[in-house]
Amino acid sequence: QVYKGLDIITNKVSPQEQRLCRHHMISFVDPLVSNYTVVDFRDKAVPLISYIFARDKIPIVVGGTNYYIESLLWKVLINTKEKPSSAPRLDSDRKVELEQLDSAELHRRLSQVDPEMAAKLHPHDKRKVARSLQVFEETGIPHSEILHQQQEEEGGGPLGGPLKYPHSCILWLHADQAALDARLEKRVDDMVAAGLLEELRDFHRRYNQQKVAENRQDYQHGIFQSIGFKEFHEFLVSEGNCSPETSALLLEKGIQALKQVTKRYARRQNKWVRNRFLKRPGPNVPPVYGLEVSDVQRWEEDVLKPALEIVESFIQGREPPAEPLRMEQDEENKRSHRVCELCARLIIGDREWA
């Protein structure tokens, strides 16, 4: 009943859920594509949203990568050169090539073409520096100037351009940290019990073993950087070449590492919601409704019933019974630029400086 008539855009779903309603954008990118970006995601998802609206249905975008959700809600991304086809390329792109340069050289190049952006970025943040340099190379316009243009559009703000879908709402499922940590640890154990190791071995044999043998493994791009694979590197490369006791220890080490990195990722997700949704400056922000999921035994009362009431109110054009969450905006300057003379280090952001 809950799913009837809905269209879900997500990358996290069970086979049972897929049978209940139509899902989009699942298992459509080749595992070896290393340069699939948030722009590629947006360019595929936005036409789907329009298609769903045209069928007089409501699109529901499911997380968790909130950065990708933000790219659908607001005009915050920058288009560079057009790709020859709608499919992601298997070869490396310019940003990956730039990241091979020395950090100091990369930052020096950006300083020459976009001193404003170079001053905001730490010289060691190669990903962001490379991206800004790529934007200039492929558009001929400094990254900082494009960002200013977005912010100055009607409805724009300090974090980017205007809201694309003015009648949106965000449902944030959050839990007590201790309950969330315990649930995430159990999820990892359940994944292992459900066949995670067999999947890891198969993926390693098909895609990674030869890279390791040729000493060209890269855990910084594409599928190889995702949570759940690189944590088992030592176990996978040594399996069959060490004692069963050592292999068991390396397996346990991988499992514990997966639990830790999963919990850290969950904290980053929650931090993103607070900083980019709840504290987003300006009026151009959809309401965010918090749903407490600490006690799964109370799912019906705490999550399902209030969520349905909120969505039904939006559909009918009336105020929902629940109050949206709102947090005080920070006065912190996250791009401030200071040098500590005692330790000769560049510090970006007021909080880091404090």
mmCIF file of C-alpha atoms in Angstrom, residues 10 33 85 100 132 226 236 242 316 318 320 330 341:
data_model
loop_
_atom_site.group_PDB
_atom_site.id
_atom_site.type_symbol
_atom_site.label_atom_id
_atom_site.label_comp_id
_atom_site.label_asym_id
_atom_site.label_seq_id
_atom_site.Cartn_x
_atom_site.Cartn_y
_atom_site.Cartn_z
ATOM 1 C CA THR A 10 17.852 5.024 -5.740
ATOM 2 C CA VAL A 33 34.147 2.987 -14.931
ATOM 3 C CA SER A 85 27.736 9.714 -25.688
ATOM 4 C CA GLN A 100 48.882 12.692 -10.942
ATOM 5 C CA SER A 132 38.887 23.660 -10.272
ATOM 6 C CA SER A 226 33.897 2.308 -2.312
ATOM 7 C CA LEU A 236 42.374 -11.075 -0.531
ATOM 8 C CA CYS A 242 49.628 -17.792 4.227
ATOM 9 C CA GLN A 316 -3.079 18.192 -0.883
ATOM 10 C CA ARG A 318 -1.868 22.035 3.182
ATOM 11 C CA PRO A 320 1.773 19.114 7.495
ATOM 12 C CA ASP A 330 26.904 29.028 11.529
ATOM 13 C CA GLU A 341 53.966 30.546 11.867
#
